[in-house]
XYZ file of C-alpha atoms in Angstrom:
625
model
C 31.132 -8.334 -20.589
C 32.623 -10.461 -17.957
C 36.157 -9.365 -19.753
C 35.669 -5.603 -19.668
C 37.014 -3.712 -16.760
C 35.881 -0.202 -15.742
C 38.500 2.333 -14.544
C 37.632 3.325 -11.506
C 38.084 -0.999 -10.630
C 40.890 -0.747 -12.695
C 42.827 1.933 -10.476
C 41.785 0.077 -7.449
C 39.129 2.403 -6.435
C 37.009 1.230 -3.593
C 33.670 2.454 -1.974
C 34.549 5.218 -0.404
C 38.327 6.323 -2.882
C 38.328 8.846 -4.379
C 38.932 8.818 -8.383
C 41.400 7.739 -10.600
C 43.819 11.179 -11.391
C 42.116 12.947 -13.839
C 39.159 11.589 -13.740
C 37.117 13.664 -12.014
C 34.634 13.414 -8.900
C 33.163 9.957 -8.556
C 30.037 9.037 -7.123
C 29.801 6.971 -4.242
C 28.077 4.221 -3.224
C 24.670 3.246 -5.292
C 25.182 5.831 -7.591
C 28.662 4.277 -8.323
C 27.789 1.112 -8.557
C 25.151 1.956 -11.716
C 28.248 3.906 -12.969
C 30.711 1.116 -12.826
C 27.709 -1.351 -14.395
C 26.570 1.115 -16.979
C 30.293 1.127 -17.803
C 30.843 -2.988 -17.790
C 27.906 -3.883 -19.933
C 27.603 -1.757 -22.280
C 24.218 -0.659 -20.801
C 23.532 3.257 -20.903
C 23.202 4.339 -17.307
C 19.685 6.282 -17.199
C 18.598 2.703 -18.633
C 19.843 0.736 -15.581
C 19.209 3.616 -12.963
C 15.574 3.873 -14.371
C 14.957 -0.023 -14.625
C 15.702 -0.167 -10.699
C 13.915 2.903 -9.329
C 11.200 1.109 -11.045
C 11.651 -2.882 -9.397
C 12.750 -1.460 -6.374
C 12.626 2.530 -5.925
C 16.890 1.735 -5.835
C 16.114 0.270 -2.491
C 17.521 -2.814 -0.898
C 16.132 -5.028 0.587
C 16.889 -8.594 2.772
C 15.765 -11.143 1.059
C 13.542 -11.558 -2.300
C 10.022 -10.024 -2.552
C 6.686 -11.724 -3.768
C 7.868 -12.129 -7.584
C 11.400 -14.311 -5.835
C 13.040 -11.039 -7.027
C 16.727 -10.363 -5.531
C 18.588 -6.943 -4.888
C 17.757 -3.324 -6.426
C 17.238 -4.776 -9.979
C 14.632 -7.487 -8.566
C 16.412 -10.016 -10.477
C 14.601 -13.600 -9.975
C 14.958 -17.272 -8.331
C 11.465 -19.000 -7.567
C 12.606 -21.909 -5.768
C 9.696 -25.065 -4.567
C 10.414 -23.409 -1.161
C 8.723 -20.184 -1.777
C 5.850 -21.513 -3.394
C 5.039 -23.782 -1.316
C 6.498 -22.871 2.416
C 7.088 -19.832 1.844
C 6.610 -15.979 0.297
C 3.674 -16.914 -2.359
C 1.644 -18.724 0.611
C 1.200 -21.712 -1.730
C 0.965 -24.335 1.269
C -1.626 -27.191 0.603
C -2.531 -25.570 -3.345
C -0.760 -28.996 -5.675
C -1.524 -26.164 -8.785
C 1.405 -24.249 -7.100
C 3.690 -27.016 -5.699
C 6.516 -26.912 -8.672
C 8.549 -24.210 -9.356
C 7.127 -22.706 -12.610
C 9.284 -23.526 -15.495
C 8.999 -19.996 -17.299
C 12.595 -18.498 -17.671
C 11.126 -15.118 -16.370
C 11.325 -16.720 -12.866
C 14.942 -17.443 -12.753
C 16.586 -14.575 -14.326
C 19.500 -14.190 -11.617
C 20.960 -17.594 -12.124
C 21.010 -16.209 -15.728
C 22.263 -13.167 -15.266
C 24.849 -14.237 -12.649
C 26.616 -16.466 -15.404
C 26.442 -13.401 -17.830
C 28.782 -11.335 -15.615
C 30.923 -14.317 -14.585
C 29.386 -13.761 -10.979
C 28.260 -15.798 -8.094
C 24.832 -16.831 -8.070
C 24.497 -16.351 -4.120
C 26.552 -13.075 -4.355
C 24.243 -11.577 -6.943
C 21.299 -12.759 -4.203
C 23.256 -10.634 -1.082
C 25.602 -7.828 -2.773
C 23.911 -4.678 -4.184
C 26.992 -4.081 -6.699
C 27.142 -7.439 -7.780
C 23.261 -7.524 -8.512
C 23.400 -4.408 -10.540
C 26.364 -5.720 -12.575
C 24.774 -9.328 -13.071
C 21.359 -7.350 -13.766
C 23.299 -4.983 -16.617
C 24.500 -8.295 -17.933
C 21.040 -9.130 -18.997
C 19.783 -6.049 -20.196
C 22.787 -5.805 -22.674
C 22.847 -9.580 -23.525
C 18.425 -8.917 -24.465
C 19.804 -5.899 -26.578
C 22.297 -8.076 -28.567
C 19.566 -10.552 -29.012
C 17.344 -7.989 -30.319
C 19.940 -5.952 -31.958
C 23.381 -7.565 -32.721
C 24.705 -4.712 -30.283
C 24.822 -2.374 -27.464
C 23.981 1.373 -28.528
C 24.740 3.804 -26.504
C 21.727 5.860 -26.634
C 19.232 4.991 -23.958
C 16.257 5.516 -27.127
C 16.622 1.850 -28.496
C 16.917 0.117 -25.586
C 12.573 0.106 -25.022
C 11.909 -3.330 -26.413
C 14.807 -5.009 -24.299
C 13.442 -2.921 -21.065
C 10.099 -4.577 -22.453
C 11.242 -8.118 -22.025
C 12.966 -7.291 -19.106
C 9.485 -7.251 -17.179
C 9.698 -10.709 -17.061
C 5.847 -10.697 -18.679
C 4.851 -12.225 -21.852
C 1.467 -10.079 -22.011
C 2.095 -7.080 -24.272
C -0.137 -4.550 -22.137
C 2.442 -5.624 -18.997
C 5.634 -5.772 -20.722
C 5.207 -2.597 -22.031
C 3.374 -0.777 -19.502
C 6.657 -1.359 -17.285
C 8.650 -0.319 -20.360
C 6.882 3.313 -20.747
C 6.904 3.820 -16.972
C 10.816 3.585 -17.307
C 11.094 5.451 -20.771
C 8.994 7.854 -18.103
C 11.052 7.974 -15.238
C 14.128 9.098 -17.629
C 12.523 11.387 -19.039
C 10.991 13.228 -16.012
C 14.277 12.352 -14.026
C 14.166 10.969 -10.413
C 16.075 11.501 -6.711
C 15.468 10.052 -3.704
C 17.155 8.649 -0.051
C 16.699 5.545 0.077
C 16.395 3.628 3.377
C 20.323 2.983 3.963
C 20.688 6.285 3.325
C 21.849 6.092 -0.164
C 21.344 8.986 -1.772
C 20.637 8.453 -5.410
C 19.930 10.738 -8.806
C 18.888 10.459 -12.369
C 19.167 13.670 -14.343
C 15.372 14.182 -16.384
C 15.980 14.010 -20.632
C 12.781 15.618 -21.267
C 13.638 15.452 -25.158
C 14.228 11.514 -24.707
C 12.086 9.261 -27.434
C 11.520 5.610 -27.247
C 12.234 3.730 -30.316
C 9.853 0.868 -30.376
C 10.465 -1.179 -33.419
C 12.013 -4.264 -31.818
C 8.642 -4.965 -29.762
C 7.504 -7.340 -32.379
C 10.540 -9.866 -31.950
C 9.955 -10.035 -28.905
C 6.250 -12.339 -29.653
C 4.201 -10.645 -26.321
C 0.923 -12.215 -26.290
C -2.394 -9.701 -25.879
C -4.890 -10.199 -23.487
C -8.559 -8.983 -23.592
C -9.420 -6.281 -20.988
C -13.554 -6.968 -22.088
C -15.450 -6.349 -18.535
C -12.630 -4.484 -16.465
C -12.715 -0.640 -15.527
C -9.170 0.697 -15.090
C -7.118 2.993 -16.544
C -6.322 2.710 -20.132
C -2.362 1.959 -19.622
C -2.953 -0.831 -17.230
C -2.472 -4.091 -17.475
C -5.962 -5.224 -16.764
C -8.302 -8.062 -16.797
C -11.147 -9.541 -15.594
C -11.720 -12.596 -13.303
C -15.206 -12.404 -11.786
C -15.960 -13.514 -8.446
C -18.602 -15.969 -7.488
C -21.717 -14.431 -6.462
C -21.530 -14.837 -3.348
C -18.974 -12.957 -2.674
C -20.587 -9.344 -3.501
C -23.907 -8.305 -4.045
C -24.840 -6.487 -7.468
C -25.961 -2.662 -6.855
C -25.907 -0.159 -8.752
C -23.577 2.595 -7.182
C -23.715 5.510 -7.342
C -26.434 5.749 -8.999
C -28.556 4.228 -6.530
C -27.592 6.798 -3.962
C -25.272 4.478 -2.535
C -22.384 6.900 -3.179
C -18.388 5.697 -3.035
C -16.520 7.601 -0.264
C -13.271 5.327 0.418
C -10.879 3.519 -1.280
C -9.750 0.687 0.837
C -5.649 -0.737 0.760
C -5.531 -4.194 1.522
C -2.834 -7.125 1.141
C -4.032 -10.511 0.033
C -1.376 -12.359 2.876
C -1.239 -14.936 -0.253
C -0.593 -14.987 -4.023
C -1.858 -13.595 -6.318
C -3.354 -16.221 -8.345
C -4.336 -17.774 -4.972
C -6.642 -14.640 -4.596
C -8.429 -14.417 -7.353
C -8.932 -18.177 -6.895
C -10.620 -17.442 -3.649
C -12.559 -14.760 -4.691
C -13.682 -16.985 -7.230
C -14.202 -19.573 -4.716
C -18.569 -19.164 -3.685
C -17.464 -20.925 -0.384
C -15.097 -18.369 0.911
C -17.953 -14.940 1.159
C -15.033 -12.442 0.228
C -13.900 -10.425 -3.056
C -12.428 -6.950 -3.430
C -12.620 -5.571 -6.253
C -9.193 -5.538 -7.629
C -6.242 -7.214 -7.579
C -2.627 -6.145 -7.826
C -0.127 -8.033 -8.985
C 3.912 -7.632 -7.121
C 6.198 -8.657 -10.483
C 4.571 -6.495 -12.758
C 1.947 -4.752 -11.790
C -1.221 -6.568 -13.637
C -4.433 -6.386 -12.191
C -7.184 -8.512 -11.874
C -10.584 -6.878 -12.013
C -13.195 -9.519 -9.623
C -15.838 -7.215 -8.769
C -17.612 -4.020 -10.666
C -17.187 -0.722 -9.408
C -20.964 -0.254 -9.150
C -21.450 -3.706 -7.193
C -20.735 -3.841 -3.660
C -17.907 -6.250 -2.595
C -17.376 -8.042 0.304
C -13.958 -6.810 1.139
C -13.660 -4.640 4.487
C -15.286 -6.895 7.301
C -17.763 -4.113 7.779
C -21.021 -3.851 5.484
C -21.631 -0.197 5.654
C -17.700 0.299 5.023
C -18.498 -2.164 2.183
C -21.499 -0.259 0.333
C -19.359 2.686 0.434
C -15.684 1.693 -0.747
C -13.744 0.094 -3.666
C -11.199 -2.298 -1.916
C -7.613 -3.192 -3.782
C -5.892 -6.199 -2.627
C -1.698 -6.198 -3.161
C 0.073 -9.129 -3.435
C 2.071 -9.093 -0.807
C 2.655 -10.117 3.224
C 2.140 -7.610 6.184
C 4.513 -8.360 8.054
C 7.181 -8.437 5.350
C 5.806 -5.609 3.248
C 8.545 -3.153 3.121
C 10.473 -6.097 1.291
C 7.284 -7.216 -0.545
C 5.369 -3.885 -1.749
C 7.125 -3.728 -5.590
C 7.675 0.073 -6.731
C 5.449 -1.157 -9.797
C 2.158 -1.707 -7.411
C 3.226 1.433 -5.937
C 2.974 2.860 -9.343
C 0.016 1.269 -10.858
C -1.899 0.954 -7.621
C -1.309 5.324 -7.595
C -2.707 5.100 -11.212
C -5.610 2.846 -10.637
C -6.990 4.951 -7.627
C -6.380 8.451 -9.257
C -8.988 7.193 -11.934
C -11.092 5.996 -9.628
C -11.104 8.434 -7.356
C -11.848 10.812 -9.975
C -14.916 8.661 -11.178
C -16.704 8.416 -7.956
C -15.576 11.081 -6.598
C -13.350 10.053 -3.733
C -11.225 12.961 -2.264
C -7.560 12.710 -2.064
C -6.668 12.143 1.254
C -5.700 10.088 4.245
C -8.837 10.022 5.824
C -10.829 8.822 2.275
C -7.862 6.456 1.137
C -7.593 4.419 3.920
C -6.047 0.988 5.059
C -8.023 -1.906 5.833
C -6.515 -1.476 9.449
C -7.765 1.775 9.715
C -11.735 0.638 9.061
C -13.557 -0.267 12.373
C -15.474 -3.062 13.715
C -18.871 -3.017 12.799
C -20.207 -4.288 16.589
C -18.452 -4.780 19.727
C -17.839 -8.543 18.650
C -15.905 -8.076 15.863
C -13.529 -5.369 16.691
C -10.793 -6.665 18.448
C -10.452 -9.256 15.337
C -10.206 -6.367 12.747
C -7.647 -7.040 10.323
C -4.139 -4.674 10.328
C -3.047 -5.071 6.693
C -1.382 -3.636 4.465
C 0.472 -3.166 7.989
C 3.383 -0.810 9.332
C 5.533 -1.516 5.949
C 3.175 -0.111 3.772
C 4.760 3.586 2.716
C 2.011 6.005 3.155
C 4.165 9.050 2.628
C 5.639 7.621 -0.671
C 2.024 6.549 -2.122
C -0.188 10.063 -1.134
C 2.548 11.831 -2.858
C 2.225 9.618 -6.250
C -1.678 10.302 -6.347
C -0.901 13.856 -6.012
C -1.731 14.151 -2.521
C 1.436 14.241 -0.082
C 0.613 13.479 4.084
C 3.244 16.563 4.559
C 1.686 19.177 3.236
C 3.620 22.456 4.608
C 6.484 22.104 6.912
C 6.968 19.885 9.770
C 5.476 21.241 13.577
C 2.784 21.383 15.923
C 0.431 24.030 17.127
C -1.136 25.134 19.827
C -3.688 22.850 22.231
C -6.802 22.231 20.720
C -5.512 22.764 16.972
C -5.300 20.074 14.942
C -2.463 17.314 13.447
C -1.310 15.596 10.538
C 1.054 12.259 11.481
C 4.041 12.550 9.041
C 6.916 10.523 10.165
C 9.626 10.288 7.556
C 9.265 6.806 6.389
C 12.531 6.097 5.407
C 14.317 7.345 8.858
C 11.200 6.186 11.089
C 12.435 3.012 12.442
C 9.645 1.296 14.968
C 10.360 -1.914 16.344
C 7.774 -4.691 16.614
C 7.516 -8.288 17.627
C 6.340 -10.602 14.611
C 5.601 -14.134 15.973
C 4.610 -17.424 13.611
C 0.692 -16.266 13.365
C 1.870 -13.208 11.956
C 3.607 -14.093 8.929
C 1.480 -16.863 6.968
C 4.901 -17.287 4.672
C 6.520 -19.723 7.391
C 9.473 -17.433 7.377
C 9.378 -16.618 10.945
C 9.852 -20.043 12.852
C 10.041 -17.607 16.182
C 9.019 -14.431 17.623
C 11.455 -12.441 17.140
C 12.092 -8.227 17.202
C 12.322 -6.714 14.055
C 12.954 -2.589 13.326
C 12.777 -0.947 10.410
C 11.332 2.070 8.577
C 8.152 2.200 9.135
C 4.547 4.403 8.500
C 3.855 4.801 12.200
C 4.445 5.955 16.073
C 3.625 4.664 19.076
C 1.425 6.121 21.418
C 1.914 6.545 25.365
C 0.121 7.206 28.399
C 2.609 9.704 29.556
C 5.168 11.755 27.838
C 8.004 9.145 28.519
C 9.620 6.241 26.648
C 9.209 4.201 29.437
C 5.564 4.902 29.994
C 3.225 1.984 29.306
C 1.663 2.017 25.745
C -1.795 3.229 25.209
C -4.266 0.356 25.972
C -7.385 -0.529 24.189
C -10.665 -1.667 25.880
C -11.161 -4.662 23.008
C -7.981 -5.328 22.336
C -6.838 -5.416 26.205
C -10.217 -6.122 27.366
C -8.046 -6.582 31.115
C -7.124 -2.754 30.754
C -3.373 -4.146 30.264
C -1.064 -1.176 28.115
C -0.603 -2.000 24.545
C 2.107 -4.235 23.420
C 4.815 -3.567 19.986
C 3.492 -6.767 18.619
C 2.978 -6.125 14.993
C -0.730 -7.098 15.112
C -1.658 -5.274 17.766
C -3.052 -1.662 16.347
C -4.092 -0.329 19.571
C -1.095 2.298 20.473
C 0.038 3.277 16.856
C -1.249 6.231 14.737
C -0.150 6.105 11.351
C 0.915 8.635 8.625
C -1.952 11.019 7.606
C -4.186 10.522 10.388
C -5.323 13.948 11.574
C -5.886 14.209 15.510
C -6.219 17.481 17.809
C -3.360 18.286 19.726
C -4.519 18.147 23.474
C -0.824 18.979 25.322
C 2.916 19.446 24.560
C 5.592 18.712 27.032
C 9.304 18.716 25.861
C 9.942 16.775 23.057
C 6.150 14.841 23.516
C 2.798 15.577 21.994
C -0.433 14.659 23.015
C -3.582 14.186 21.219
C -6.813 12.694 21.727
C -7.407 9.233 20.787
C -9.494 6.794 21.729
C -11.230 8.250 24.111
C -7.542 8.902 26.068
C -5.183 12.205 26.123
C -2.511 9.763 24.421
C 1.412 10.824 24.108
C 4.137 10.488 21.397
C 7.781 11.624 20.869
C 7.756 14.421 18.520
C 11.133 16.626 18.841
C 10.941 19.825 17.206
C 7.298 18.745 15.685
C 9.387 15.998 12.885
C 6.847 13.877 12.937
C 3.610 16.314 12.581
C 2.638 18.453 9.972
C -0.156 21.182 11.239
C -3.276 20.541 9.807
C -5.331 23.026 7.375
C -9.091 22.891 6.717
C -10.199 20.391 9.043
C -13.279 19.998 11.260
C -12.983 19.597 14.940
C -15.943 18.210 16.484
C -16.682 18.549 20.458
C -19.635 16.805 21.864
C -23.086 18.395 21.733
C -23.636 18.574 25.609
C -22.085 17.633 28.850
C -22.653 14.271 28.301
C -20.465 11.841 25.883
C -21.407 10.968 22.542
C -22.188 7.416 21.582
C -19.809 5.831 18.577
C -20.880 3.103 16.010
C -19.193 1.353 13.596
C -21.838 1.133 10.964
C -24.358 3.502 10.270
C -28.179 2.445 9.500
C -31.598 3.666 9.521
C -33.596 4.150 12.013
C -35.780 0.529 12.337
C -38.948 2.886 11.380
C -37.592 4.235 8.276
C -37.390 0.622 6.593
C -40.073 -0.107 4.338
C -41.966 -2.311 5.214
C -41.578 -6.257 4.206
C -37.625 -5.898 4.959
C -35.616 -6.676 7.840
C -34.090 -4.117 9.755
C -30.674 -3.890 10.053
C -29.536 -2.972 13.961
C -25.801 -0.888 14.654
C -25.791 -0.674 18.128
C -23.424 2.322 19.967
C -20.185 0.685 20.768
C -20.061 -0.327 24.654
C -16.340 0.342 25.400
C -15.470 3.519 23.320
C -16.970 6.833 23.244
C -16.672 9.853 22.679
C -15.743 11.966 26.035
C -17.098 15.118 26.811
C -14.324 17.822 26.737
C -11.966 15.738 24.239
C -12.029 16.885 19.790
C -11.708 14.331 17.043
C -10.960 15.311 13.660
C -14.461 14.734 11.530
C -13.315 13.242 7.839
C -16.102 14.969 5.753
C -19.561 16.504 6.002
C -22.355 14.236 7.442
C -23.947 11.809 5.490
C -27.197 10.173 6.015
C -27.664 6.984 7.329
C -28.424 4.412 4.714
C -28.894 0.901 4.057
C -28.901 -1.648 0.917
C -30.947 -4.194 -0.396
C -30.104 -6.282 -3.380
C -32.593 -7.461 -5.657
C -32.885 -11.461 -4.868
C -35.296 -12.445 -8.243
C -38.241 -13.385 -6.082
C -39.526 -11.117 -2.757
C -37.210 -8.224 -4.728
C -36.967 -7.930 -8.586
C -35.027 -4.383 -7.902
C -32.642 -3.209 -5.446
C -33.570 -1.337 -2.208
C -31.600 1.669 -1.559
C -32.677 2.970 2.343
C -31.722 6.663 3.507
C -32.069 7.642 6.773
C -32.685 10.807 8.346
C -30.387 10.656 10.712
C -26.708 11.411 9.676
C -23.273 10.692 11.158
C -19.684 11.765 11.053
C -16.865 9.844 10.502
C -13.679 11.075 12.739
C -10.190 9.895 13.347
C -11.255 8.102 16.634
C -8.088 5.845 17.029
C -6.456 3.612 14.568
C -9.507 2.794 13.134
C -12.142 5.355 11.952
C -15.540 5.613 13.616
C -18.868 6.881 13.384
C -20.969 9.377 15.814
C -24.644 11.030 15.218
C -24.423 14.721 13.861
C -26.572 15.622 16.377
C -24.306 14.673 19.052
C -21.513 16.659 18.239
C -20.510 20.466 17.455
C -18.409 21.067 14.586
C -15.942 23.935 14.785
């Protein structure tokens, strides 16, 4: 392999030459570079193309991400460092204090000394990692094989082992999502503005014989709910940490799917979920290298995920291994893909709808009570790609072309992800991996905008009564939510000046750069609510009965109106859905209760687009045009 030499290295081609005479056009850059690889190893090229938009969506990226995976082909190199100081957040767990032996976990030392190629260059150069990454591939075909065919057909079983997992439901769940992405073809920009293609073979038919040499274990998926292609299983948590129910059922109906990040890894989650000390579970859990997920609490049961109980009786909340403030690095195109898969089922199962305002990020649920929200958490954070996830469950932020209408219309926020660059401050208590030893500016492409109190880049951020409880603006530090609207939030326009929007949020006419409306989509079918009267409307962040509409025997459950936001008379908020009632939930206990206690109110509330974060106001304070 290390012997062969392609032409276009051969004629002394470089990045940006042309090719060698009579050759034809040559791609440049990525595109090349799986050329010139393909060519080296043996490897057909749709194999290696495919293989990387699924690791890495051909992006690349500083650094490794949760699974120690290096460079477009996520090629692998767990040192004692990461698990223990660093990316898995394996600090003070002796379980996790050894690099693991398995070779899965070191596959670019490997493949470096297949291609005759630096270790540390294979870590840092995108060519080099493709080439050292083809090396494999073709080196797991000869193993299996004798040979390297040229048809991209045979080559399932060493895309198989090339997962890196030994559990047959894994290893060949990533195998058909590549035999997939061949078939149905793929293009894309990627951040560096690499513009990269992979022509569809809709005819294209995997040959799976070789799976049986290649001794995958199976693993039982007895207890789990997820879709029949995933690699699932189950792992319950301790009872503590959720209360069984019987939703939806009950009446206790499932509105949101919740997007977290576990800020550890994975094995260190589902040990704390497990753990009856720690009072939290979602339930599911997404693996980074490969996708597998753990199943810790039922569908029907109500976990203790969101930091908000009402939230929590009506949402399903999926944790991704990964690290906020590192997650454009750390989100793997596999969780992408299997997270997309896992909520399309269950979104069709309870009924969720498709969309921004129902599929939500665990920084975009509110504070129950004053108390609690200025300690809200902000994950999945600014690096998870909204735009890129909506679109694989079928339900793109940017639907229609980019713009904004007139005053008192309403808003999607659709920044281009790949091209939005925001810069924020990440400091030590940000980033739980150690990796940041200083605060220290970072910019990259990001899901969100600032918002300002004028239309000027040098007017102060939007300010946040709990946040900035001294009225001080907002700040760019990466924990602070309260001047950033992400993509799909829906808001009503409420001026335009220049290049600037302005919307309201927050109970402020807020403003943010918007030339030529790039980074707002007009919204369709939406309600706009305007308060009832002359007076503002109350918000909540929870939503119970009234104290007299609780049986009697149980406590009653208090959600007092916010004290520092409202909703102003004169401003619109975007409403998510119809009202719902009021509610509240009981769980049997075996003694005082043998059955569960499902409560409906009278009263119902809307939920609107209030800020970053979602809150709740009585129907019967607000019109809904």
């Amino acid at each position: 392999m290390g012997g062969v030499t392609a032409p276009a290295e051969a004629a002394g081609v470089g990045e940006a030459g042309a090719g060698a005479a009579g050759a034809g056009p040559v791609a440049a850059g990525e595109q090349r570079d799986f050329a010139y690889a393909a060519h080296e190893s043996g490897v057909p090229e749709p194999v290696l193309l495919a293989v990387a938009y699924q690791e890495s969506g051909w992006e690349v990226h500083q650094g490794h991400n949760t699974s120690g995976g290096y460079g477009p082909m996520s090629l692998t190199d767990v040192t004692p460092s990461m698990l223990v100081d660093g990316a898995a957040g394996a600090a003070g767990r002796p379980d996790l204090a050894s690099p693991a032996s398995d070779p899965s976990l070191h596959t670019l030392p490997a493949a470096a000394a297949l291609a005759g190629l630096p270790a540390q260059r294979v870590r840092t150069d995108r060519r080099s990692n493709i080439r050292a990454a083809a090396a494999l591939l073709a080196s797991y075909e000869r193993d299996l094989r004798g040979d390297t065919p040229q048809g991209p057909a045979v080559w399932y079983s060493a895309v198989a082992r090339y997962s890196g997992s030994s559990d047959r439901a894994a290893a060949t769940a990533f195998a058909d999502r590549v035999f997939a992405t061949m078939k149905a073809g793929a293009e894309r920009t990627t951040a560096d503005g690499q513009e990269v293609r992979l022509a569809p073979a809709p005819a294209l038919l995997a040959d799976t014989t070789g799976l049986s040499s290649l001794h995958l274990e199976r693993t039982s998926d007895a207890g789990t709910d997820c879709p029949p292609d995933l690699d699932c299983r189950s792992a319950p948590a301790a009872t503590t940490n959720y209360q069984v129910a019987t939703r939806p059922s009950d009446g206790m109906t499932i509105d949101y799917i919740v997007i977290h990040d576990t800020e550890s890894s994975y094995d260190s989650a589902v040990a704390t979920f497990q753990n009856p000390a720690s009072r939290v579970a979602a339930n599911y859990v997404m693996r980074a290298s490969d996708g597998a997920v753990t199943q810790s609490v039922a569908g029907k049961d109500l976990a203790f995920h969101a930091g908000n109980y009402w939230f929590n009786m009506h949402s399903i909340g999926i944790e991704h291994e990964g690290f906020a403030a590192h997650g454009a690095t750390w989100y793997t195109q596999v969780q992408y893909e299997n997270t997309a898969a896992l909520v399309t089922y269950l979104a069709a199962k309870y009924h969720v709808a498709l969309d921004r305002e129902h599929i939500i990020g665990h920084d975009n649920v509110p504070g129950p009570v004053d108390a609690s929200v200025a300690g809200m958490h902000w994950d999945p954070g600014p690096y998870w790609d909204w735009n890129r996830f909506m679109e694989m469950v079928g339900a793109p932020v940017a639907e229609g072309p980019h713009g904004v209408g007139p005053v008192g219309s309403a808003v999607t926020i659709a920044p281009r992800f790949a091209s939005n660059d925001q810069t924020v401050t990440v400091c030590p208590a940000d980033d739980p991996t150690g990796a940041t030893p200083a605060c220290a500016d970072r910019s990259e492409p990001s899901n969100f905008l600032y918002v300002r109190s004028a239309p000027s880049a040098s007017a102060p951020l939007a300010t946040d009564p709990y946040v900035h409880a001294d009225g001080s603006p907002g700040t760019d530090e990466i924990n602070d939510w309260s001047a950033t609207v992400s993509a799909g939030q829906q808001f009503v326009v409420a001026g335009r000046q220049g290049e600037w929007t302005a919307i309201w949020y927050g109970g402020q006419k807020v403003w943010f750069d918007n030339p030529h409306g790039m980074n707002t989509v007009r919204a369709r079918h939406v309600r706009i609510l305007t308060t009832a009267g002359a007076a503002d409307a109350p918000l909540f962040g929870e939503a119970y009965p009234d104290a007299s509409e609780y049986p009697a025997g149980l406590g009653v459950d208090t959600a007092p109106a916010f004290t520092r936001y409202t909703f102003p008379a004169g401003q619109k908020y975007v409403a998510t859905a119809q009202p719902v009632h009021r509610d509240d939930f009981y769980p049997a206990n075996g003694t005082t209760r043998l059955t569960e206690t499902h409560i409906q109110g009278a009263g119902t509330v809307y939920t609107i687009q209030y800020n970053h974060r979602l809150a709740l106001v009585n129907a019967v304070d607000v019109h809904c045009t």
